[in-house]
Structures are given as C-alpha cells and as structure tokens.
XYZ file of C-alpha atoms in Angstrom:
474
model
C 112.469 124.193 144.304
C 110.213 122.722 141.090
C 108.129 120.673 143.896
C 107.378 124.195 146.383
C 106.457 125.710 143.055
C 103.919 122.706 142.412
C 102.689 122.806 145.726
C 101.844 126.706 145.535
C 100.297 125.974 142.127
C 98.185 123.222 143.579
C 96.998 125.229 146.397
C 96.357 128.216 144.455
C 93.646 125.980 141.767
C 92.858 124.057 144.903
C 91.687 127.497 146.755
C 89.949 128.701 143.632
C 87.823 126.023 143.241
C 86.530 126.208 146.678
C 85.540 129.778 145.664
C 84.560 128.827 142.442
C 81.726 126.079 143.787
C 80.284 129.036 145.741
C 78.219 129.805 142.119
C 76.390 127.452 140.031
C 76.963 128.480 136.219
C 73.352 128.411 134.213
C 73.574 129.243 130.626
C 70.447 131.501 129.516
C 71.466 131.586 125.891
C 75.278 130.707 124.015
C 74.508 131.370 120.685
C 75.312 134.765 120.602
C 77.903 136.956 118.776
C 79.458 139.173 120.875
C 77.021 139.887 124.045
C 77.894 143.317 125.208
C 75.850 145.932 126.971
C 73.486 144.616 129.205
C 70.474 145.395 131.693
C 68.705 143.537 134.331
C 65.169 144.728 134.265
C 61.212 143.750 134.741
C 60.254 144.169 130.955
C 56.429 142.570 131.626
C 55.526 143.928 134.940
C 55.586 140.535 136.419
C 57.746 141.311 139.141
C 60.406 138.376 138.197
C 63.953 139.914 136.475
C 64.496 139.671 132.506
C 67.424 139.928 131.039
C 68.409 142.289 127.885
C 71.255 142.637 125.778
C 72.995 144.028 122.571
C 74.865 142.142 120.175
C 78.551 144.149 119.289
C 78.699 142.091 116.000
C 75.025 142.372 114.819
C 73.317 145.619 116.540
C 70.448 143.145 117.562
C 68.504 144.022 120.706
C 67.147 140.621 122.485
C 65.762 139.817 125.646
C 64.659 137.248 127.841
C 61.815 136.616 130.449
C 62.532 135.384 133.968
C 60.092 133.351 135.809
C 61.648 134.259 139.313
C 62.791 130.912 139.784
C 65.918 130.997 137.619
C 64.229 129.819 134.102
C 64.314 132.382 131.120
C 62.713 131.829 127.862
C 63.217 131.397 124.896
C 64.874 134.487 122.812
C 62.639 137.809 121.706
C 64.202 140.101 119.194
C 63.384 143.508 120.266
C 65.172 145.116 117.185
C 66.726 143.154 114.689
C 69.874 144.807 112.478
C 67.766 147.285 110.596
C 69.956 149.765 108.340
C 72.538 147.462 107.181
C 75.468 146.881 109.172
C 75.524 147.719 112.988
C 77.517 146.669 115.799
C 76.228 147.171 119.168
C 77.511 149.142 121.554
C 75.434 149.674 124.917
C 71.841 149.145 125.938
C 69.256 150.563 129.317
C 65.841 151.033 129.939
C 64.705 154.203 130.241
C 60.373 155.242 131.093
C 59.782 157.253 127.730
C 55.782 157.796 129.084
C 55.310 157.756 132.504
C 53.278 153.750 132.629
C 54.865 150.721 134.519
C 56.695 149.044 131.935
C 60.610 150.035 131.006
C 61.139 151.255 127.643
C 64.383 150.533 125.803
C 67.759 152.615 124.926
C 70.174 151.777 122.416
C 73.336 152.865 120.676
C 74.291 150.875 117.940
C 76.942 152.024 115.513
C 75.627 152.029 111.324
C 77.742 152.156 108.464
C 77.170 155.395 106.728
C 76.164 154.426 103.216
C 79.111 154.910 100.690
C 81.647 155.101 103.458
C 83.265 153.041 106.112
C 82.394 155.157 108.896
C 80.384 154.017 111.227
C 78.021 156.799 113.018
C 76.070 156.261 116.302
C 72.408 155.549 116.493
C 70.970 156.687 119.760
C 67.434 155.244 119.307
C 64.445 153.803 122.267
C 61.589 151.371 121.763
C 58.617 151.925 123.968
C 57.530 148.870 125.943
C 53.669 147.947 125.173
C 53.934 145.931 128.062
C 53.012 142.046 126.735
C 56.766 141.494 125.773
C 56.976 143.396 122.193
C 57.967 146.845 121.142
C 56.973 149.871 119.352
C 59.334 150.691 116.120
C 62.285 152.323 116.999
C 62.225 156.296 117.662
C 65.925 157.699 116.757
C 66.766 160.208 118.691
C 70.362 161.297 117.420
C 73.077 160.701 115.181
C 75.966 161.206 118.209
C 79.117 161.775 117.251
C 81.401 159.009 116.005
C 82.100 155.669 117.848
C 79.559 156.465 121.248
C 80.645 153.466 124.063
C 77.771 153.960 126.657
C 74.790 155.175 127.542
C 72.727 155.692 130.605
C 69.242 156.635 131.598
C 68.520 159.110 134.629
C 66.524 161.724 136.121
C 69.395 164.225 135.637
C 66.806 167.405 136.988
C 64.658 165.704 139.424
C 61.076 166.273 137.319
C 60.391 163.002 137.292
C 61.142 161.914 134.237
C 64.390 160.078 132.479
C 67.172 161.961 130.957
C 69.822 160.711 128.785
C 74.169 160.437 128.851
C 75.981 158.903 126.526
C 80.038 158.443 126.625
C 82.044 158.572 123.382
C 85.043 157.728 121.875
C 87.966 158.973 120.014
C 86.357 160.858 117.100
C 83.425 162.135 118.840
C 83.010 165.748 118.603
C 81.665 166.168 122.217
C 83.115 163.153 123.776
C 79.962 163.142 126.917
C 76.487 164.292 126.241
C 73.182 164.530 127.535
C 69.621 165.392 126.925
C 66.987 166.558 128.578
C 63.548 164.856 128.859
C 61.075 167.602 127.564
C 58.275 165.620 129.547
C 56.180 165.459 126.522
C 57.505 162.189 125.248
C 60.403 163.801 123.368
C 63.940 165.248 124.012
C 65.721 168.485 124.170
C 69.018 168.640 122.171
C 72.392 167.346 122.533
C 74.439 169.500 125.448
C 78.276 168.637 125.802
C 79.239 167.821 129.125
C 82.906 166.700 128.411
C 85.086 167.205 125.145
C 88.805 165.560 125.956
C 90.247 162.335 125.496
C 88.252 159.458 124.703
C 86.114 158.123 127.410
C 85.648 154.450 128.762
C 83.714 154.114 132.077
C 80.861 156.904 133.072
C 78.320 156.908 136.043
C 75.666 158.740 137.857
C 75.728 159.236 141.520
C 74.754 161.921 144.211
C 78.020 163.165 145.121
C 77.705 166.064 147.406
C 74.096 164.873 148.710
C 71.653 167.651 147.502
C 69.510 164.281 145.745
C 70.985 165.528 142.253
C 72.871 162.821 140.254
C 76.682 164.090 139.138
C 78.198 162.791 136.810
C 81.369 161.072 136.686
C 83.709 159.463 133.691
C 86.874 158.285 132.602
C 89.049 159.409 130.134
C 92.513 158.724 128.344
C 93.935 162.128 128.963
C 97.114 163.321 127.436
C 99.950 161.921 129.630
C 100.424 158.006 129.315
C 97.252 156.921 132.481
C 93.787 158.273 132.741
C 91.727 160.754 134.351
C 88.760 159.801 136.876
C 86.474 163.131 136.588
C 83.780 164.342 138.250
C 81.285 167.367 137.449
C 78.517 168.101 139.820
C 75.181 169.155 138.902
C 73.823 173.121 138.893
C 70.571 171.372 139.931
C 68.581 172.036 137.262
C 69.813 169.084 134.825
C 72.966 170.955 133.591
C 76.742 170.506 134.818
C 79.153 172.369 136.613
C 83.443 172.582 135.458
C 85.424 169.271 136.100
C 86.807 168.100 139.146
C 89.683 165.926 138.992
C 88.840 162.669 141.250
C 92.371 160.829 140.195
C 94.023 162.848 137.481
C 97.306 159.867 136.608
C 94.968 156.431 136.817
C 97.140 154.058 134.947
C 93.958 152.183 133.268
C 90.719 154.164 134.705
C 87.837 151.624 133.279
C 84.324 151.082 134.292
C 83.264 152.531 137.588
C 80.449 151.549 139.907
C 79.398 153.377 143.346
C 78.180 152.030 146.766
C 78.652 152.108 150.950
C 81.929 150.617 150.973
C 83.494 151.671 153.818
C 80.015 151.666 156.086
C 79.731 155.786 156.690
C 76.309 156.141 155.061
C 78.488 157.972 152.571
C 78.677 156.971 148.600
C 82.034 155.619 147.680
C 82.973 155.180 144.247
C 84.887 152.160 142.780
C 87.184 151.916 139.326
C 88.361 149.114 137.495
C 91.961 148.778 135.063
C 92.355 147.787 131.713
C 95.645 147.006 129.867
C 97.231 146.748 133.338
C 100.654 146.756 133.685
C 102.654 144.666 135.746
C 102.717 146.557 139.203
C 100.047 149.007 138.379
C 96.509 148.699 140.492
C 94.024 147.126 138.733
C 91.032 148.143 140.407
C 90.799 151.118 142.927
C 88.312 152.515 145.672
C 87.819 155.807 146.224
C 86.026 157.090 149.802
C 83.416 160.053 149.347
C 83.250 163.109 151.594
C 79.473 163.939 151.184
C 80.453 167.416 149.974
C 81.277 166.592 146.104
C 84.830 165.306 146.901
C 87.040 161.896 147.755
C 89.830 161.491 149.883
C 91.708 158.374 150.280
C 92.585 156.198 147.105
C 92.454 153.032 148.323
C 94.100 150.218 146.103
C 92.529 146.595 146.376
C 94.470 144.627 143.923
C 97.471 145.188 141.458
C 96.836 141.633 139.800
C 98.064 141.776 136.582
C 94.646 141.506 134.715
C 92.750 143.507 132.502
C 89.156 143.807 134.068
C 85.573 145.105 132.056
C 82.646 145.783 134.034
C 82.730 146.244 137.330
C 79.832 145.600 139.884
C 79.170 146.562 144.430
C 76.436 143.888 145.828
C 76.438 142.374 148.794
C 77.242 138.784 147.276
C 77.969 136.951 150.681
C 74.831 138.886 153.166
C 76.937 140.202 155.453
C 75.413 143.924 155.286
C 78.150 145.421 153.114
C 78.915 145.866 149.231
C 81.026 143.357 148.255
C 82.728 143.053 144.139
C 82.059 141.046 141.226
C 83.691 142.097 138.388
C 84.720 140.642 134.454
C 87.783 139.667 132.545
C 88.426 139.896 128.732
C 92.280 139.018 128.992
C 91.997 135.872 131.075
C 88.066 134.968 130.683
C 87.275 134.823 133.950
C 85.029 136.565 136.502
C 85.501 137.223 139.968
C 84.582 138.215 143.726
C 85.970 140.094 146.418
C 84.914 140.182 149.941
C 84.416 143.125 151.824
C 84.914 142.805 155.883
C 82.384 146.000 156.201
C 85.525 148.449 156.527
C 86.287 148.909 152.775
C 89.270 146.365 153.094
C 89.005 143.398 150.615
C 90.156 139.724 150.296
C 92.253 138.554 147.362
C 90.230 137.672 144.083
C 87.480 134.509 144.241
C 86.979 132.820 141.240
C 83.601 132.280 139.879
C 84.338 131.016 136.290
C 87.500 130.496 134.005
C 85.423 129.516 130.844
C 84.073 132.834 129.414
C 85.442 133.707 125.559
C 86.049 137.277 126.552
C 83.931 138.716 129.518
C 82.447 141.610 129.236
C 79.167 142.726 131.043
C 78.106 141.522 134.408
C 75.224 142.468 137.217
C 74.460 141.411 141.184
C 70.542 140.484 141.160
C 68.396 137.717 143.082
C 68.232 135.907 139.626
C 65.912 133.090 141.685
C 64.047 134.932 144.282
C 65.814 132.671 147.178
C 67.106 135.431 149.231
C 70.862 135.730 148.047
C 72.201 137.846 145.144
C 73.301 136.064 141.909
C 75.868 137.206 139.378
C 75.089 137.779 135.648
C 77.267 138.093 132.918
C 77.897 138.127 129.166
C 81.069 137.291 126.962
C 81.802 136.791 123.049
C 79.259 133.654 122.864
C 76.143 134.381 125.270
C 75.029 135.117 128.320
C 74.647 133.157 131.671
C 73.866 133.093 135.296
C 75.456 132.212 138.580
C 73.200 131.166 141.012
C 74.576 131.968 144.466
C 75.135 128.602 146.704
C 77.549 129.351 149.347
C 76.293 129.919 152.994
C 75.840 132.915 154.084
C 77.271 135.085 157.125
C 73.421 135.009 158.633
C 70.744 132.789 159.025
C 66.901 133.105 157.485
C 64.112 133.903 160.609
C 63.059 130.435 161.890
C 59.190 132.669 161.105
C 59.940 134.961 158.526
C 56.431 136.110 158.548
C 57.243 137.705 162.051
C 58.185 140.957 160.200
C 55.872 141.919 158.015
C 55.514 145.053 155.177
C 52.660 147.197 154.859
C 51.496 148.787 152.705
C 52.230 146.511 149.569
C 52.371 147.276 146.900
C 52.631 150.948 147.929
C 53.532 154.048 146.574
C 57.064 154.517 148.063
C 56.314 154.980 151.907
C 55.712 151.672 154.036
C 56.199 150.528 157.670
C 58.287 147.557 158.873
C 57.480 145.915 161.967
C 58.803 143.132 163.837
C 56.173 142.102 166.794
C 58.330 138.951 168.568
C 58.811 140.572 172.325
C 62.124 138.474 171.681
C 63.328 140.570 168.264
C 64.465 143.849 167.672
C 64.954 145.738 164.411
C 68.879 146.166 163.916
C 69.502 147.050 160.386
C 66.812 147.595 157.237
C 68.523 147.885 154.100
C 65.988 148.695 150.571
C 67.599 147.409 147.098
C 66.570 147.492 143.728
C 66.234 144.517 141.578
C 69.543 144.380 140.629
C 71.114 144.343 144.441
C 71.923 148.537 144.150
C 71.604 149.815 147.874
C 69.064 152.813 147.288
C 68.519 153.360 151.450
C 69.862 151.597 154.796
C 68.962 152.629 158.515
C 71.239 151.148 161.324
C 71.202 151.199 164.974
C 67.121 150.945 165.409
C 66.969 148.452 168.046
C 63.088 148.974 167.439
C 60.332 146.997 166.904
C 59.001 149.114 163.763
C 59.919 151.881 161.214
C 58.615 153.702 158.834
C 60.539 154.249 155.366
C 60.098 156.241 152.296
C 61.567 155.841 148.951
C 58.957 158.088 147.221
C 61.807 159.463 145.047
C 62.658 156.445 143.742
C 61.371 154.475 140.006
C 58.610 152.262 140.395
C 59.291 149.040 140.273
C 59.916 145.584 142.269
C 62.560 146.704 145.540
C 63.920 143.878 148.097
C 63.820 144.679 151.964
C 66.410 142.636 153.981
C 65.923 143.113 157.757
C 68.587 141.951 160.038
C 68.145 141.105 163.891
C 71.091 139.908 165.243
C 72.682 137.078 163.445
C 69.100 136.784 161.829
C 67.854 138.065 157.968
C 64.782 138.374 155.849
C 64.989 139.349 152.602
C 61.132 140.415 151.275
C 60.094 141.777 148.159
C 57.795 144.989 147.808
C 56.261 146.357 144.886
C 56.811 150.413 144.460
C 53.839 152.415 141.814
C-alpha cells in the first residue's frame, strides 16, 4: 500500500513538471511588497507591452517598459506613497483626454488623520506620453475599504467611465461614474448596496454593444451570489439578476468564447474552498442577458485569486490561467474547444502568495505568455511548449492593409493553394474582441471601429497553419 501511494505521488510531480517546463519563469522585478492589482498596457506608444502595478503595503504605483522582446526596465515610480500611509488596492488605465497614450487609475486606501480608518482614494494620472505622469487628480473619497476598479465606456460616447467594487463598510458597495467628456466626472451613482463584493466585470451580455455589469458578493446565507445587471443603454443600470444565487466561494470572474457559439461565456473562480465544493465554475451565455448551464471544471481543494481566458496552447479556443494564494502556485487548463477542460497544469509552485495574473504575447513570438504578481514581485512566463498549429512556411503570404488603420482593414491570403479558415482579432493582452469562422475565402474585410486604439494581434488560421500579425488601431 505505502509503495502504490509513492508511485501515485511520483507520477503526479512527475506529470506536473512536464506541464510546468511548458513556461519559462522571468523575473521583471522581486523586490516588491505586496504586488497586487495589475495591468498590461502600452504606456509609451511604442507598440511593445509594459507592465504596471500597485503595491498593497505601500500605495506605490510603478511600472515597467517592455521592449517586445521580453526585457523590461528598470523601475519608474508613477506615484510614490503621498498622504502618509496607503495600501494599495487595484490599478487600470483609463484615456482621461482623448490622445494615444493610457492614463492611470488608482485606489489606494489612506489613513484618515487622527483615526485608524482607512478611506479610499480613487485618483488618475494623465500619461504625457515619454514615460512620466501628471500629479495625481483625486476624484473621490469612496466609501470604506474599495477592492477594484475598472475603466469602460459604460454609455458608448466614446469616452471611459469608471466602477469600482467595495467592501464591507462601504456605503454603496458598487459604483460608477460617468465621463462628462470634458476631462472630468459626473458623481458617484450606486449600482449595488449588499454584501461585500470580491470579483466584478464588464461584458456585453444580451448583445446590444452595451457593457453590463456583473459582481460577486457574500450574500446573507453561508456561499455567494454571482449577479448580473444589464445596462438601460445610456450608462445607467437596470435591477439585479441572479446568475448563481448559493456560489460557495464566488471570486474573480473573467469572460470569453468558451464553449465556441460566438456567444460570451462567463467564468468564476473560489476562494476559501471547501473540501468538495467547486473551485472554479463556467457559466454558458444565452445572448439575451441570461446563462444556462453551470458547468463545474474543478472541485480541487484550493483557494484561487485572479482568474484569466487566453488561448495559451493556439488551438483557436480560450483556454485558463489562473493564481493561488493558499498553495503559491499558478496554473493552466486546457480547453478541447467544447468548454470541457483538462485537470490543472502547473506553471509555478514558488510564488509567496499569488495574486494577479494576465495572458499577453510578453515577447512578440506568436504565443501568449502568462504574467503574474505575488507578495515579493512580479514575473513572466514565457510560453515554450509547441503548439497545436504550425507558423506559414511564408507568413508574408497574408498580408494586412491598411496599417496602422483606423479600425477597418482587409485580410487577404493570395496562395491559389490557401484559403482563409478562421481570423480571430485580440488585444494586447490575448482578450478575443472579434472572430469570423467558416470563410474558406481568400480575403475579408473586418472592422473594429468601436474598439480603443491601440496595438491588436490578428491570428489567421488555414488548415493546420497560423499567423499571428500585429496591427496598429488610431
């Protein structure tokens, strides 16, 4: 019996190292304390991915430039812990004024003078576009103890709107404002006031190109509520809709074509799991606002953070990568294109405390890298396995034009031997923001007009055969 139970505990390290050489670990910076929120971004218009983050123990705001080829620099402060003591909570990018270069959001929590409560700071820092940053702009005192923000065009004018998630002693526990288009905000408009909130996200649900808004909550039985309201279009929300009203652990949530029916599906991750509960959940969209089946994908008995859909392996569907605080690890699962995934892959057992992570093309070599933060620093995973397809022997057979351009292009594909068979448009952190299947073409025209500006990748498949190009968007 004590040798079959060292045999199965052989095999199982044995078969996560085979997963766990699939990545190359890359530290960007491990002097940290506490790397939490984090955002994957082109700061300097240079069309190569920096990296941004917030420090939970010190309320510092630093980032780091990308060279495309995997390098990052050397530190920048973009704030520093002004005000005393802070500790960081979330951070995005947001475009304040309308010009190419991301601005930055922040919450950081301050210690009100003469007390020990600490009160948000919802602040931004407009970009000027060499790698430094305007003074800080508050925006809000929000509540007590806010957990995350996010950065939007909530009423489809063109210009960012802001939600931020809060915790147990905030008064309205989700809030959002409205861009006034003149540089400045509108006031603070409750969206939810119930339990205390962990994961939130913004995603089209019923496909009239408004973004809803969904969040999790600790309600008042012992699991959590997954919640969804849509939006009136016009940048204000409708009553909730209960998505999964007895969640055991509802976490962070992420969205994506999981189940390949050109429909958004949303995914959830656990926290304090209990033995036997599911730790992370899918849930398939209907188009119309609604979800049907709750699918389960794992009841390992881990307590998972952040929670990310890429297509890690290039097989044309939205696979997961997702963090671990109670067992510092992070890990993948594989989708087989039907919304059914594999057991978990490791990618690294060293972290002190995972927390953040991301799906980008860190190194501009055609396959999506992992990124990821824990109590020390933040690192990347460069991508080695091989993947499902193989590169054109002539990539330059399909070519882009126009590019740049200003959202609408053409792809064509001249080889009398070639057809178009999938083209799928990401952003520059591996999001899916279009896909067209079944072309068996030689050219197509595209249009993601409604979409930021900003650096997109193209990945054309033709049989067993894939491109990956980059085009830039004004």
């Amino acid at each position: 019996m004590e040798k079959k139970h060292l045999f199965r505990a052989f095999l199982f390290l044995f078969v996560y190292s085979l997963h766990a050489q699939d990545f190359i670990k890359h530290t960007i910076d491990n002097s940290l304390s506490f790397a939490r929120g984090q955002e994957l971004v082109d700061l300097n218009d240079d069309n190569n991915i920096d990296v941004v983050v917030v420090s939970r123990d010190t309320g510092e705001i630093l980032c780091w430039f990308g060279d495309g080829a995997g390098n990052f620099g050397p530190k920048t402060i973009i704030m520093d812990n002004i005000g005393g003591d802070n500790l960081g909570n979330d951070v995005s990018t947001i475009n304040i004024n309308g010009d190419v270069y991301p601005d930055i959001l922040s919450v950081t929590n301050f210690l009100f003078p003469g007390t020990s409560i600490y009160v948000p700071r919802l602040a931004y820092w407009i970009n000027n576009g060499d790698g430094t940053f305007q003074t800080a702009v508050q925006l809000d005192d929000y509540g007590v103890s806010c957990k995350g923000i996010l950065a939007a065009d909530l009423n489809n004018d063109t210009h960012d709107d802001i939600v931020a998630s809060g915790g147990v002693w905030t008064l309205e526990k989700t809030a959002y404002w409205l861009n006034d288009t003149m540089g400045g905000f509108g006031s603070r408009t409750a969206i939810y006031n119930g339990g205390s909130t962990r994961g939130q996200l913004l995603m089209d649900l019923n496909g009239d190109t408004f973004l809803d808004y969904i969040v999790s909550s600790i309600g008042a039985g012992t699991g959590t509520n997954v919640i969804s309201y849509l939006n009136n279009q016009d940048g204000t929300f409708g009553t909730e809709t209960i998505i999964d009203g007895n969640h055991p652990s509802a976490n962070f949530m992420d969205s994506g074509l999981i189940d390949n029916d050109n429909i958004e599906d949303l995914i959830v991750s656990g926290i304090n799991v209990i033995s036997g509960d599911p730790s992370i959940i899918w849930y398939k969209g209907e188009g119309d606002g609604t979800f049907s089946t709750r699918n389960v994908i794992t009841t390992v008995d881990i307590n998972f953070e952040e929670i990310k859909l890429g297509d890690i392996d290039n097989d044309g569907d939205p696979d997961i990568a997702v963090t671990s605080f109670s067992d510092n690890q992070i890990y993948w699962y594989t989708n087989d294109g039907n919304g059914n995934f594999g057991s978990e892959n490791l990618v690294d057992n060293t972290l002190n405390i995972g927390y953040a992570i991301d799906i980008a093309d860190v190194n501009n070599d055609g396959k999506l890298d992992l990124v990821a933060t824990d109590a020390d620093g933040v690192y990347w995973y460069e991508n080695d396995m091989l993947l499902s397809t193989t590169e054109f022997e002539e990539p330059d057979s399909v070519t882009i034009y126009p590019n740049p351009n200003n959202g609408s292009f053409q792809i064509e594909m001249p080889s009398e031997n070639l057809l178009l068979d999938k083209v799928e448009i990401l952003d520059i952190t591996g999001r899916l923001i279009k896909r067209e299947d079944n072309l068996n073409s030689h050219f197509i025209e595209l249009d993601i007009s409604d979409s930021k500006s900003g650096v997109y990748l193209v990945r054309v498949l033709s049989g067993e055969k894939s491109v990956i190009k980059k085009i830039v968007k004004h």
